[in-house]
PDB file of N, CA, C and O in Angstrom:
ATOM      1  N   MET A   1      18.674  12.142 -25.323  1.00 74.00           N
ATOM      2  CA  MET A   1      18.813  10.839 -25.409  1.00 74.00           C
ATOM      3  C   MET A   1      19.756  10.721 -24.105  1.00 74.00           C
ATOM      4  O   MET A   1      20.738  11.474 -24.133  1.00 74.00           O
ATOM      5  N   GLU A   2      19.326   9.246 -24.213  1.00 79.00           N
ATOM      6  CA  GLU A   2      19.435   9.034 -22.783  1.00 79.00           C
ATOM      7  C   GLU A   2      20.343   8.047 -22.646  1.00 79.00           C
ATOM      8  O   GLU A   2      20.209   6.952 -24.295  1.00 79.00           O
ATOM      9  N   THR A   3      21.357   7.845 -21.835  1.00 86.00           N
ATOM     10  CA  THR A   3      22.209   5.914 -22.102  1.00 86.00           C
ATOM     11  C   THR A   3      21.503   4.374 -21.379  1.00 86.00           C
ATOM     12  O   THR A   3      20.450   4.868 -21.511  1.00 86.00           O
ATOM     13  N   ARG A   4      21.694   3.637 -22.179  1.00 83.00           N
ATOM     14  CA  ARG A   4      21.459   2.591 -22.021  1.00 83.00           C
ATOM     15  C   ARG A   4      21.219   2.118 -20.671  1.00 83.00           C
ATOM     16  O   ARG A   4      20.309   1.681 -20.189  1.00 83.00           O
ATOM     17  N   LEU A   5      22.596   2.412 -19.665  1.00 90.00           N
ATOM     18  CA  LEU A   5      22.231   2.057 -18.049  1.00 90.00           C
ATOM     19  C   LEU A   5      21.229   3.219 -17.635  1.00 90.00           C
ATOM     20  O   LEU A   5      20.681   2.892 -16.795  1.00 90.00           O
ATOM     21  N   ARG A   6      21.248   4.068 -17.918  1.00 90.00           N
ATOM     22  CA  ARG A   6      19.861   5.038 -17.600  1.00 90.00           C
ATOM     23  C   ARG A   6      18.228   4.094 -17.583  1.00 90.00           C
ATOM     24  O   ARG A   6      17.651   4.396 -16.507  1.00 90.00           O
ATOM     25  N   SER A   7      18.409   3.959 -18.676  1.00 82.00           N
ATOM     26  CA  SER A   7      16.723   3.359 -18.618  1.00 82.00           C
ATOM     27  C   SER A   7      16.487   2.154 -18.255  1.00 82.00           C
ATOM     28  O   SER A   7      15.619   2.090 -17.708  1.00 82.00           O
ATOM     29  N   ILE A   8      18.237   1.385 -18.270  1.00 83.00           N
ATOM     30  CA  ILE A   8      17.295   0.613 -17.303  1.00 83.00           C
ATOM     31  C   ILE A   8      17.667   0.550 -15.809  1.00 83.00           C
ATOM     32  O   ILE A   8      16.764  -0.106 -15.467  1.00 83.00           O
ATOM     33  N   VAL A   9      18.107   1.074 -15.565  1.00 89.00           N
ATOM     34  CA  VAL A   9      17.928   1.929 -13.878  1.00 89.00           C
ATOM     35  C   VAL A   9      16.678   1.827 -13.379  1.00 89.00           C
ATOM     36  O   VAL A   9      16.169   1.588 -12.861  1.00 89.00           O
ATOM     37  N   LYS A  10      16.125   3.347 -14.536  1.00 86.00           N
ATOM     38  CA  LYS A  10      14.841   3.651 -14.463  1.00 86.00           C
ATOM     39  C   LYS A  10      13.823   2.871 -14.826  1.00 86.00           C
ATOM     40  O   LYS A  10      13.102   2.404 -13.731  1.00 86.00           O
ATOM     41  N   ALA A  11      14.466   1.449 -15.752  1.00 78.00           N
ATOM     42  CA  ALA A  11      12.755   0.550 -15.357  1.00 78.00           C
ATOM     43  C   ALA A  11      13.492  -0.090 -14.717  1.00 78.00           C
ATOM     44  O   ALA A  11      12.408  -1.099 -13.421  1.00 78.00           O
ATOM     45  N   VAL A  12      14.202  -1.043 -13.552  1.00 84.00           N
ATOM     46  CA  VAL A  12      15.002  -1.794 -12.319  1.00 84.00           C
ATOM     47  C   VAL A  12      14.069  -0.647 -11.898  1.00 84.00           C
ATOM     48  O   VAL A  12      13.155  -1.981 -10.654  1.00 84.00           O
ATOM     49  N   ILE A  13      14.099   0.672 -11.340  1.00 90.00           N
ATOM     50  CA  ILE A  13      13.738   0.795 -10.010  1.00 90.00           C
ATOM     51  C   ILE A  13      11.683   1.017  -9.793  1.00 90.00           C
ATOM     52  O   ILE A  13      11.597   0.973  -9.389  1.00 90.00           O
ATOM     53  N   TRP A  14      11.418   1.609 -11.321  1.00 83.00           N
ATOM     54  CA  TRP A  14       9.926   1.440 -11.799  1.00 83.00           C
ATOM     55  C   TRP A  14       9.676  -0.052 -11.215  1.00 83.00           C
ATOM     56  O   TRP A  14       8.599  -0.330 -10.804  1.00 83.00           O
ATOM     57  N   ASN A  15       9.944  -1.071 -11.796  1.00 79.00           N
ATOM     58  CA  ASN A  15       9.733  -2.761 -11.917  1.00 79.00           C
ATOM     59  C   ASN A  15       9.919  -3.010 -10.342  1.00 79.00           C
ATOM     60  O   ASN A  15       8.804  -3.512  -9.505  1.00 79.00           O
ATOM     61  N   LEU A  16      10.520  -2.214  -9.496  1.00 88.00           N
ATOM     62  CA  LEU A  16      10.681  -2.728  -7.857  1.00 88.00           C
ATOM     63  C   LEU A  16       9.093  -2.519  -7.236  1.00 88.00           C
ATOM     64  O   LEU A  16       8.904  -3.111  -6.494  1.00 88.00           O
ATOM     65  N   ILE A  17       9.061  -0.982  -8.039  1.00 91.00           N
ATOM     66  CA  ILE A  17       7.703  -0.891  -7.501  1.00 91.00           C
ATOM     67  C   ILE A  17       6.885  -1.200  -7.488  1.00 91.00           C
ATOM     68  O   ILE A  17       5.250  -1.482  -6.642  1.00 91.00           O
ATOM     69  N   GLY A  18       6.746  -1.658  -8.847  1.00 85.00           N
ATOM     70  CA  GLY A  18       5.810  -2.754  -9.472  1.00 85.00           C
ATOM     71  C   GLY A  18       5.204  -3.604  -8.535  1.00 85.00           C
ATOM     72  O   GLY A  18       4.331  -4.751  -8.756  1.00 85.00           O
ATOM     73  N   LEU A  19       6.484  -4.935  -8.498  1.00 87.00           N
ATOM     74  CA  LEU A  19       6.770  -5.716  -7.761  1.00 87.00           C
ATOM     75  C   LEU A  19       5.893  -5.945  -6.405  1.00 87.00           C
ATOM     76  O   LEU A  19       4.828  -6.879  -6.138  1.00 87.00           O
ATOM     77  N   ALA A  20       6.440  -4.666  -5.981  1.00 90.00           N
ATOM     78  CA  ALA A  20       5.853  -4.352  -4.211  1.00 90.00           C
ATOM     79  C   ALA A  20       3.725  -4.532  -4.761  1.00 90.00           C
ATOM     80  O   ALA A  20       3.596  -4.917  -3.653  1.00 90.00           O
ATOM     81  N   VAL A  21       3.783  -3.250  -5.446  1.00 91.00           N
ATOM     82  CA  VAL A  21       2.629  -3.698  -5.659  1.00 91.00           C
ATOM     83  C   VAL A  21       1.156  -4.315  -5.878  1.00 91.00           C
ATOM     84  O   VAL A  21       0.542  -5.685  -5.626  1.00 91.00           O
ATOM     85  N   MET A  22       2.412  -5.286  -7.268  1.00 89.00           N
ATOM     86  CA  MET A  22       1.726  -6.671  -7.590  1.00 89.00           C
ATOM     87  C   MET A  22       2.002  -7.771  -6.579  1.00 89.00           C
ATOM     88  O   MET A  22       0.805  -8.820  -6.780  1.00 89.00           O
ATOM     89  N   ALA A  23       2.322  -7.905  -5.802  1.00 90.00           N
ATOM     90  CA  ALA A  23       2.342  -8.538  -5.029  1.00 90.00           C
ATOM     91  C   ALA A  23       1.310  -8.726  -3.613  1.00 90.00           C
ATOM     92  O   ALA A  23       0.842  -9.867  -3.571  1.00 90.00           O
ATOM     93  N   VAL A  24       1.092  -7.747  -3.525  1.00 93.00           N
ATOM     94  CA  VAL A  24      -0.010  -6.803  -2.018  1.00 93.00           C
ATOM     95  C   VAL A  24      -1.032  -7.278  -3.333  1.00 93.00           C
ATOM     96  O   VAL A  24      -2.161  -8.268  -2.191  1.00 93.00           O
ATOM     97  N   VAL A  25      -1.150  -6.999  -4.451  1.00 91.00           N
ATOM     98  CA  VAL A  25      -2.588  -7.276  -4.857  1.00 91.00           C
ATOM     99  C   VAL A  25      -2.788  -8.854  -5.331  1.00 91.00           C
ATOM    100  O   VAL A  25      -3.819  -9.517  -4.751  1.00 91.00           O
ATOM    101  N   GLY A  26      -2.155  -9.091  -5.588  1.00 90.00           N
ATOM    102  CA  GLY A  26      -1.721 -10.930  -5.845  1.00 90.00           C
ATOM    103  C   GLY A  26      -2.164 -11.586  -4.818  1.00 90.00           C
ATOM    104  O   GLY A  26      -3.044 -12.423  -4.046  1.00 90.00           O
ATOM    105  N   LEU A  27      -1.409 -10.793  -3.486  1.00 92.00           N
ATOM    106  CA  LEU A  27      -1.948 -11.715  -1.962  1.00 92.00           C
ATOM    107  C   LEU A  27      -3.430 -12.008  -1.486  1.00 92.00           C
ATOM    108  O   LEU A  27      -4.230 -12.685  -1.501  1.00 92.00           O
ATOM    109  N   VAL A  28      -3.896 -10.244  -2.097  1.00 94.00           N
ATOM    110  CA  VAL A  28      -5.207 -10.000  -1.595  1.00 94.00           C
ATOM    111  C   VAL A  28      -6.737 -11.036  -2.719  1.00 94.00           C
ATOM    112  O   VAL A  28      -6.954 -11.277  -1.817  1.00 94.00           O
ATOM    113  N   VAL A  29      -6.156 -10.990  -3.375  1.00 92.00           N
ATOM    114  CA  VAL A  29      -6.527 -11.782  -4.619  1.00 92.00           C
ATOM    115  C   VAL A  29      -6.901 -13.222  -4.346  1.00 92.00           C
ATOM    116  O   VAL A  29      -7.949 -13.633  -4.130  1.00 92.00           O
ATOM    117  N   THR A  30      -5.632 -13.785  -3.916  1.00 92.00           N
ATOM    118  CA  THR A  30      -5.526 -15.294  -4.237  1.00 92.00           C
ATOM    119  C   THR A  30      -5.307 -15.559  -2.700  1.00 92.00           C
ATOM    120  O   THR A  30      -5.605 -16.564  -2.580  1.00 92.00           O
ATOM    121  N   GLY A  31      -4.915 -15.046  -1.684  1.00 94.00           N
ATOM    122  CA  GLY A  31      -5.123 -15.303  -0.203  1.00 94.00           C
ATOM    123  C   GLY A  31      -4.045 -16.115   0.318  1.00 94.00           C
ATOM    124  O   GLY A  31      -3.333 -16.482   0.687  1.00 94.00           O
ATOM    125  N   SER A  32      -3.605 -16.568  -1.436  1.00 94.00           N
ATOM    126  CA  SER A  32      -1.775 -17.421  -0.979  1.00 94.00           C
ATOM    127  C   SER A  32      -0.714 -16.158  -1.137  1.00 94.00           C
ATOM    128  O   SER A  32      -0.277 -15.175  -2.518  1.00 94.00           O
ATOM    129  N   LEU A  33       0.608 -15.770  -0.268  1.00 89.00           N
ATOM    130  CA  LEU A  33       1.650 -14.987  -0.691  1.00 89.00           C
ATOM    131  C   LEU A  33       2.810 -16.226  -2.017  1.00 89.00           C
ATOM    132  O   LEU A  33       2.668 -15.615  -2.728  1.00 89.00           O
ATOM    133  N   THR A  34       2.753 -17.157  -2.046  1.00 91.00           N
ATOM    134  CA  THR A  34       3.391 -17.963  -2.817  1.00 91.00           C
ATOM    135  C   THR A  34       2.529 -17.503  -4.554  1.00 91.00           C
ATOM    136  O   THR A  34       3.399 -16.782  -5.266  1.00 91.00           O
ATOM    137  N   ALA A  35       1.215 -17.646  -4.601  1.00 90.00           N
ATOM    138  CA  ALA A  35       0.446 -17.393  -5.619  1.00 90.00           C
ATOM    139  C   ALA A  35       0.680 -15.957  -5.941  1.00 90.00           C
ATOM    140  O   ALA A  35       1.249 -15.560  -7.289  1.00 90.00           O
ATOM    141  N   GLY A  36       0.721 -14.848  -5.226  1.00 89.00           N
ATOM    142  CA  GLY A  36       0.626 -13.965  -5.577  1.00 89.00           C
ATOM    143  C   GLY A  36       1.734 -13.400  -6.190  1.00 89.00           C
ATOM    144  O   GLY A  36       2.083 -12.127  -6.473  1.00 89.00           O
ATOM    145  N   GLY A  37       3.144 -14.016  -5.140  1.00 89.00           N
ATOM    146  CA  GLY A  37       4.559 -13.647  -5.400  1.00 89.00           C
ATOM    147  C   GLY A  37       4.516 -13.620  -6.768  1.00 89.00           C
ATOM    148  O   GLY A  37       5.358 -13.163  -7.765  1.00 89.00           O
ATOM    149  N   LEU A  38       4.043 -14.922  -7.177  1.00 92.00           N
ATOM    150  CA  LEU A  38       4.820 -15.840  -8.404  1.00 92.00           C
ATOM    151  C   LEU A  38       4.317 -14.627 -10.000  1.00 92.00           C
ATOM    152  O   LEU A  38       4.286 -13.965 -10.212  1.00 92.00           O
ATOM    153  N   MET A  39       2.927 -14.276  -9.058  1.00 89.00           N
ATOM    154  CA  MET A  39       2.037 -13.354 -10.273  1.00 89.00           C
ATOM    155  C   MET A  39       3.138 -11.907 -10.397  1.00 89.00           C
ATOM    156  O   MET A  39       3.130 -11.324 -11.356  1.00 89.00           O
ATOM    157  N   ALA A  40       3.542 -11.931  -9.252  1.00 88.00           N
ATOM    158  CA  ALA A  40       4.016 -10.061  -9.776  1.00 88.00           C
ATOM    159  C   ALA A  40       5.593 -10.120  -9.399  1.00 88.00           C
ATOM    160  O   ALA A  40       5.656  -9.823 -10.415  1.00 88.00           O
ATOM    161  N   VAL A  41       6.514 -11.787  -9.738  1.00 90.00           N
ATOM    162  CA  VAL A  41       6.965 -11.917 -10.421  1.00 90.00           C
ATOM    163  C   VAL A  41       7.348 -11.801 -11.745  1.00 90.00           C
ATOM    164  O   VAL A  41       8.327 -11.395 -12.783  1.00 90.00           O
ATOM    165  N   ILE A  42       6.242 -12.575 -12.204  1.00 91.00           N
ATOM    166  CA  ILE A  42       5.945 -12.867 -13.615  1.00 91.00           C
ATOM    167  C   ILE A  42       5.396 -11.628 -14.634  1.00 91.00           C
ATOM    168  O   ILE A  42       5.847 -11.528 -15.570  1.00 91.00           O
ATOM    169  N   ASN A  43       4.902 -10.382 -13.899  1.00 86.00           N
ATOM    170  CA  ASN A  43       4.201  -9.464 -14.169  1.00 86.00           C
ATOM    171  C   ASN A  43       5.570  -8.407 -14.044  1.00 86.00           C
ATOM    172  O   ASN A  43       5.882  -7.798 -15.522  1.00 86.00           O
ATOM    173  N   THR A  44       6.432  -8.974 -13.649  1.00 83.00           N
ATOM    174  CA  THR A  44       7.575  -7.723 -13.018  1.00 83.00           C
ATOM    175  C   THR A  44       8.535  -7.877 -14.640  1.00 83.00           C
ATOM    176  O   THR A  44       8.825  -7.129 -15.254  1.00 83.00           O
ATOM    177  N   ALA A  45       8.819  -9.189 -14.870  1.00 88.00           N
ATOM    178  CA  ALA A  45       9.802  -9.643 -15.890  1.00 88.00           C
ATOM    179  C   ALA A  45       9.274  -9.423 -16.884  1.00 88.00           C
ATOM    180  O   ALA A  45       9.678  -8.544 -17.996  1.00 88.00           O
ATOM    181  N   ILE A  46       8.075  -9.357 -17.112  1.00 90.00           N
ATOM    182  CA  ILE A  46       7.363  -8.829 -18.625  1.00 90.00           C
ATOM    183  C   ILE A  46       7.348  -7.267 -18.606  1.00 90.00           C
ATOM    184  O   ILE A  46       7.899  -6.727 -19.685  1.00 90.00           O
ATOM    185  N   GLY A  47       7.072  -6.889 -17.577  1.00 82.00           N
ATOM    186  CA  GLY A  47       6.941  -5.285 -17.164  1.00 82.00           C
ATOM    187  C   GLY A  47       8.337  -4.693 -17.982  1.00 82.00           C
ATOM    188  O   GLY A  47       7.937  -3.712 -18.623  1.00 82.00           O
ATOM    189  N   PHE A  48       9.365  -5.354 -17.652  1.00 81.00           N
ATOM    190  CA  PHE A  48      10.690  -4.838 -17.307  1.00 81.00           C
ATOM    191  C   PHE A  48      10.951  -5.180 -18.930  1.00 81.00           C
ATOM    192  O   PHE A  48      11.343  -3.780 -19.434  1.00 81.00           O
ATOM    193  N   THR A  49      10.877  -5.813 -19.606  1.00 89.00           N
ATOM    194  CA  THR A  49      11.664  -6.449 -20.678  1.00 89.00           C
ATOM    195  C   THR A  49      10.667  -5.132 -21.244  1.00 89.00           C
ATOM    196  O   THR A  49      11.266  -4.312 -22.490  1.00 89.00           O
ATOM    197  N   THR A  50       9.302  -4.880 -21.637  1.00 90.00           N
ATOM    198  CA  THR A  50       8.618  -3.990 -22.118  1.00 90.00           C
ATOM    199  C   THR A  50       8.396  -3.045 -22.093  1.00 90.00           C
ATOM    200  O   THR A  50       9.026  -2.022 -23.337  1.00 90.00           O
ATOM    201  N   TYR A  51       9.487  -2.190 -20.791  1.00 83.00           N
ATOM    202  CA  TYR A  51       8.995  -0.792 -20.802  1.00 83.00           C
ATOM    203  C   TYR A  51      10.550  -0.259 -21.027  1.00 83.00           C
ATOM    204  O   TYR A  51      11.065   0.970 -21.561  1.00 83.00           O
ATOM    205  N   VAL A  52      11.895  -1.668 -20.967  1.00 84.00           N
ATOM    206  CA  VAL A  52      12.955  -1.076 -21.433  1.00 84.00           C
ATOM    207  C   VAL A  52      13.157  -1.057 -23.140  1.00 84.00           C
ATOM    208  O   VAL A  52      13.611  -0.022 -23.557  1.00 84.00           O
ATOM    209  N   LEU A  53      12.435  -1.685 -23.484  1.00 92.00           N
ATOM    210  CA  LEU A  53      12.828  -1.091 -25.115  1.00 92.00           C
ATOM    211  C   LEU A  53      11.652  -0.638 -25.547  1.00 92.00           C
ATOM    212  O   LEU A  53      12.085   0.426 -26.715  1.00 92.00           O
ATOM    213  N   TYR A  54      10.570  -0.428 -24.869  1.00 90.00           N
ATOM    214  CA  TYR A  54       9.885   1.261 -24.777  1.00 90.00           C
ATOM    215  C   TYR A  54      10.496   2.424 -24.846  1.00 90.00           C
ATOM    216  O   TYR A  54      10.597   3.431 -25.408  1.00 90.00           O
ATOM    217  N   GLU A  55      11.404   2.318 -23.727  1.00 85.00           N
ATOM    218  CA  GLU A  55      12.065   3.530 -23.296  1.00 85.00           C
ATOM    219  C   GLU A  55      13.418   3.669 -24.698  1.00 85.00           C
ATOM    220  O   GLU A  55      13.075   5.054 -25.135  1.00 85.00           O
ATOM    221  N   ARG A  56      13.746   2.576 -24.962  1.00 89.00           N
ATOM    222  CA  ARG A  56      14.632   2.765 -26.320  1.00 89.00           C
ATOM    223  C   ARG A  56      14.215   3.169 -27.324  1.00 89.00           C
ATOM    224  O   ARG A  56      15.101   3.571 -28.241  1.00 89.00           O
ATOM    225  N   VAL A  57      13.398   2.524 -28.081  1.00 94.00           N
ATOM    226  CA  VAL A  57      12.725   3.528 -28.251  1.00 94.00           C
ATOM    227  C   VAL A  57      12.354   4.769 -28.429  1.00 94.00           C
ATOM    228  O   VAL A  57      12.464   5.774 -29.308  1.00 94.00           O
ATOM    229  N   TRP A  58      11.382   5.045 -27.695  1.00 89.00           N
ATOM    230  CA  TRP A  58      11.621   6.558 -27.448  1.00 89.00           C
ATOM    231  C   TRP A  58      12.662   7.796 -27.449  1.00 89.00           C
ATOM    232  O   TRP A  58      12.395   8.319 -27.854  1.00 89.00           O
ATOM    233  N   SER A  59      13.678   6.748 -27.291  1.00 87.00           N
ATOM    234  CA  SER A  59      15.140   7.879 -26.825  1.00 87.00           C
ATOM    235  C   SER A  59      15.568   8.146 -28.663  1.00 87.00           C
ATOM    236  O   SER A  59      15.958   8.896 -28.754  1.00 87.00           O
ATOM    237  N   ARG A  60      14.642   7.758 -29.075  1.00 90.00           N
ATOM    238  CA  ARG A  60      15.292   7.613 -30.306  1.00 90.00           C
ATOM    239  C   ARG A  60      14.165   8.609 -31.441  1.00 90.00           C
ATOM    240  O   ARG A  60      14.759   8.745 -32.543  1.00 90.00           O
ATOM    241  N   ILE A  61      12.928   8.655 -30.747  1.00 90.00           N
ATOM    242  CA  ILE A  61      12.526   9.557 -31.283  1.00 90.00           C
ATOM    243  C   ILE A  61      12.342  10.990 -30.848  1.00 90.00           C
ATOM    244  O   ILE A  61      12.425  10.885 -30.102  1.00 90.00           O
ATOM    245  N   GLY A  62      12.528  11.856 -32.124  1.00 87.00           N
ATOM    246  CA  GLY A  62      12.970  13.602 -32.025  1.00 87.00           C
ATOM    247  C   GLY A  62      11.513  14.144 -31.786  1.00 87.00           C
ATOM    248  O   GLY A  62      11.173  15.670 -31.017  1.00 87.00           O
ATOM    249  N   TRP A  63      10.459  13.744 -31.812  1.00 86.00           N
ATOM    250  CA  TRP A  63       9.280  14.681 -31.895  1.00 86.00           C
ATOM    251  C   TRP A  63       8.702  15.252 -30.670  1.00 86.00           C
ATOM    252  O   TRP A  63       9.291  13.900 -29.226  1.00 86.00           O
ATOM    253  N   GLY A  64       8.431  15.991 -30.515  1.00 86.00           N
ATOM    254  CA  GLY A  64       7.765  16.995 -28.704  1.00 86.00           C
ATOM    255  C   GLY A  64       9.156  16.890 -27.946  1.00 86.00           C
ATOM    256  O   GLY A  64       9.461  17.591 -27.092  1.00 86.00           O
ATOM    257  N   ARG A  65      10.445  17.172 -28.030  1.00 83.00           N
ATOM    258  CA  ARG A  65      11.388  17.641 -27.637  1.00 83.00           C
ATOM    259  C   ARG A  65      11.976  18.980 -28.307  1.00 83.00           C
ATOM    260  O   ARG A  65      11.854  19.244 -28.995  1.00 83.00           O
ATOM    261  N   CYS A  66      12.349  19.186 -26.873  1.00 81.00           N
ATOM    262  CA  CYS A  66      12.898  20.726 -27.142  1.00 81.00           C
ATOM    263  C   CYS A  66      14.288  20.366 -27.636  1.00 81.00           C
ATOM    264  O   CYS A  66      15.244  19.625 -26.380  1.00 81.00           O
ATOM    265  N   HIS A  67      14.769  21.558 -28.284  1.00 72.00           N
ATOM    266  CA  HIS A  67      16.601  21.446 -28.517  1.00 72.00           C
ATOM    267  C   HIS A  67      16.366  22.874 -27.912  1.00 72.00           C
ATOM    268  O   HIS A  67      16.344  23.785 -28.867  1.00 72.00           O
ATOM    269  N   GLY A  68      17.680  22.483 -26.799  1.00 62.00           N
ATOM    270  CA  GLY A  68      18.066  24.284 -26.314  1.00 62.00           C
ATOM    271  C   GLY A  68      19.251  24.357 -26.515  1.00 62.00           C
ATOM    272  O   GLY A  68      20.424  24.709 -27.196  1.00 62.00           O
TER     273      GLY A  68
END
């Protein structure tokens, strides 16, 4: 089981990567840095929240873990 802090740090790093990728995709699709950036921020906020919840749920499930 991992700590809540570890889950949050992993989520922050993952979402920073996603934010950068989505900003570029948004810019390419819309041609607007503002629209692309807004899309990226909204996507990151939603993704961060769902990822943290997802990780916390899975941290409580023992299935498939090796106990050594």
